[in-house]
């Protein structure tokens, strides 16, 4: 019975995911779902995104600046710089890098 605007940031993200899933989409577009959340809530949101993909077979297009979180969810990664794709790679290969700074 709580109004959506009074929910915490993490609860609002969960609500957004739920609303997005109500139409049984084949693809969810998620823009910075971890933005402004406490680290423990980021882990929860990432876990839920992974579950949506695995359990319901929904494709996820995730735009995220938190590289480690994005790679923990992604199967394929596209890195953009100044509006151009500068790298296309499988997530597990990108995870093997020691540093990501050269991409930025």
Tab-separated table of C-alpha atoms in Angstrom:
chain	number	residue	atom	x	y	z
A	1	UNK	CA	0.000	0.000	0.000
A	2	UNK	CA	3.076	2.274	-0.104
A	3	UNK	CA	3.269	4.928	-2.817
A	4	UNK	CA	6.069	4.331	-5.355
A	5	UNK	CA	7.595	7.763	-4.738
A	6	UNK	CA	8.169	6.953	-1.084
A	7	UNK	CA	10.150	3.765	-1.770
A	8	UNK	CA	13.913	3.616	-1.316
A	9	UNK	CA	16.142	3.765	-4.411
A	10	UNK	CA	16.605	-0.008	-4.445
A	11	UNK	CA	12.896	-0.619	-3.978
A	12	UNK	CA	12.136	1.765	-6.839
A	13	UNK	CA	14.551	-0.148	-9.081
A	14	UNK	CA	12.836	-3.447	-8.159
A	15	UNK	CA	9.453	-1.860	-8.871
A	16	UNK	CA	10.698	-0.645	-12.256
A	17	UNK	CA	11.884	-4.156	-13.131
A	18	UNK	CA	8.526	-5.584	-12.048
A	19	UNK	CA	6.585	-3.069	-14.118
A	20	UNK	CA	8.826	-3.779	-17.097
A	21	UNK	CA	8.188	-7.524	-16.771
A	22	UNK	CA	4.397	-7.199	-16.574
A	23	UNK	CA	4.111	-7.136	-20.372
A	24	UNK	CA	6.228	-10.298	-20.775
A	25	UNK	CA	8.856	-8.580	-22.926
A	26	UNK	CA	11.455	-10.420	-24.963
A	27	UNK	CA	13.955	-7.617	-24.273
A	28	UNK	CA	14.453	-5.192	-21.370
A	29	UNK	CA	16.419	-1.990	-21.905
A	30	UNK	CA	18.075	-0.963	-18.630
A	31	UNK	CA	19.885	2.355	-18.300
A	32	UNK	CA	22.182	2.622	-15.260
A	33	UNK	CA	20.089	0.483	-12.882
A	34	UNK	CA	22.788	0.760	-10.191
A	35	UNK	CA	22.996	4.559	-10.282
A	36	UNK	CA	22.762	6.109	-6.836
A	37	UNK	CA	22.309	2.836	-4.971
A	38	UNK	CA	24.211	1.593	-1.929
A	39	UNK	CA	26.640	-1.262	-2.772
A	40	UNK	CA	24.456	-3.894	-1.097
A	41	UNK	CA	21.464	-2.753	-3.159
A	42	UNK	CA	23.551	-2.807	-6.344
A	43	UNK	CA	24.323	-6.473	-5.674
A	44	UNK	CA	20.598	-7.177	-5.247
A	45	UNK	CA	19.635	-5.362	-8.447
A	46	UNK	CA	22.353	-7.185	-10.419
A	47	UNK	CA	21.209	-10.520	-8.973
A	48	UNK	CA	17.633	-9.764	-9.997
A	49	UNK	CA	18.666	-8.735	-13.512
A	50	UNK	CA	20.584	-11.998	-13.881
A	51	UNK	CA	17.559	-13.948	-12.630
A	52	UNK	CA	15.200	-12.205	-15.067
A	53	UNK	CA	17.484	-13.216	-17.907
A	54	UNK	CA	18.010	-16.804	-16.792
A	55	UNK	CA	14.599	-17.655	-15.344
A	56	UNK	CA	12.336	-15.873	-17.813
A	57	UNK	CA	14.592	-15.891	-20.883
A	58	UNK	CA	14.292	-12.126	-21.251
A	59	UNK	CA	17.121	-10.502	-23.172
A	60	UNK	CA	18.773	-7.598	-21.387
A	61	UNK	CA	20.358	-4.559	-23.010
A	62	UNK	CA	22.231	-2.972	-20.126
A	63	UNK	CA	23.864	0.444	-20.204
A	64	UNK	CA	26.098	0.660	-17.143
A	65	UNK	CA	29.201	2.588	-16.108
A	66	UNK	CA	30.019	0.192	-13.272
A	67	UNK	CA	32.203	-2.141	-15.337
A	68	UNK	CA	32.514	-4.962	-12.802
A	69	UNK	CA	28.759	-5.084	-12.238
A	70	UNK	CA	28.040	-4.978	-15.967
A	71	UNK	CA	30.518	-7.780	-16.676
A	72	UNK	CA	28.976	-9.932	-13.947
A	73	UNK	CA	25.683	-9.864	-15.883
A	74	UNK	CA	26.782	-9.600	-19.499
A	75	UNK	CA	27.523	-12.272	-22.032
A	76	UNK	CA	28.537	-9.808	-24.754
A	77	UNK	CA	30.030	-6.349	-24.199
A	78	UNK	CA	30.135	-3.275	-26.394
A	79	UNK	CA	32.256	-0.384	-25.156
A	80	UNK	CA	31.364	3.040	-26.488
A	81	UNK	CA	33.514	6.147	-26.498
A	82	UNK	CA	32.275	9.462	-27.865
A	83	UNK	CA	29.284	7.703	-29.451
A	84	UNK	CA	31.359	5.074	-31.271
A	85	UNK	CA	31.735	1.395	-30.461
A	86	UNK	CA	35.438	0.914	-29.777
A	87	UNK	CA	35.330	-2.661	-28.506
A	88	UNK	CA	33.060	-5.672	-28.962
A	89	UNK	CA	33.957	-8.709	-26.889
A	90	UNK	CA	32.629	-11.607	-24.841
A	91	UNK	CA	32.340	-10.663	-21.163
A	92	UNK	CA	34.530	-13.510	-19.922
A	93	UNK	CA	37.384	-12.329	-22.149
A	94	UNK	CA	37.038	-8.750	-20.959
A	95	UNK	CA	37.008	-9.950	-17.344
A	96	UNK	CA	40.547	-11.287	-17.852
A	97	UNK	CA	41.944	-7.780	-18.335
A	98	UNK	CA	44.076	-6.351	-15.564
A	99	UNK	CA	42.838	-2.811	-16.219
A	100	UNK	CA	40.039	-1.108	-18.115
A	101	UNK	CA	41.492	2.407	-18.100
A	102	UNK	CA	42.828	2.139	-21.648
A	103	UNK	CA	39.224	1.891	-22.864
A	104	UNK	CA	38.448	5.335	-21.537
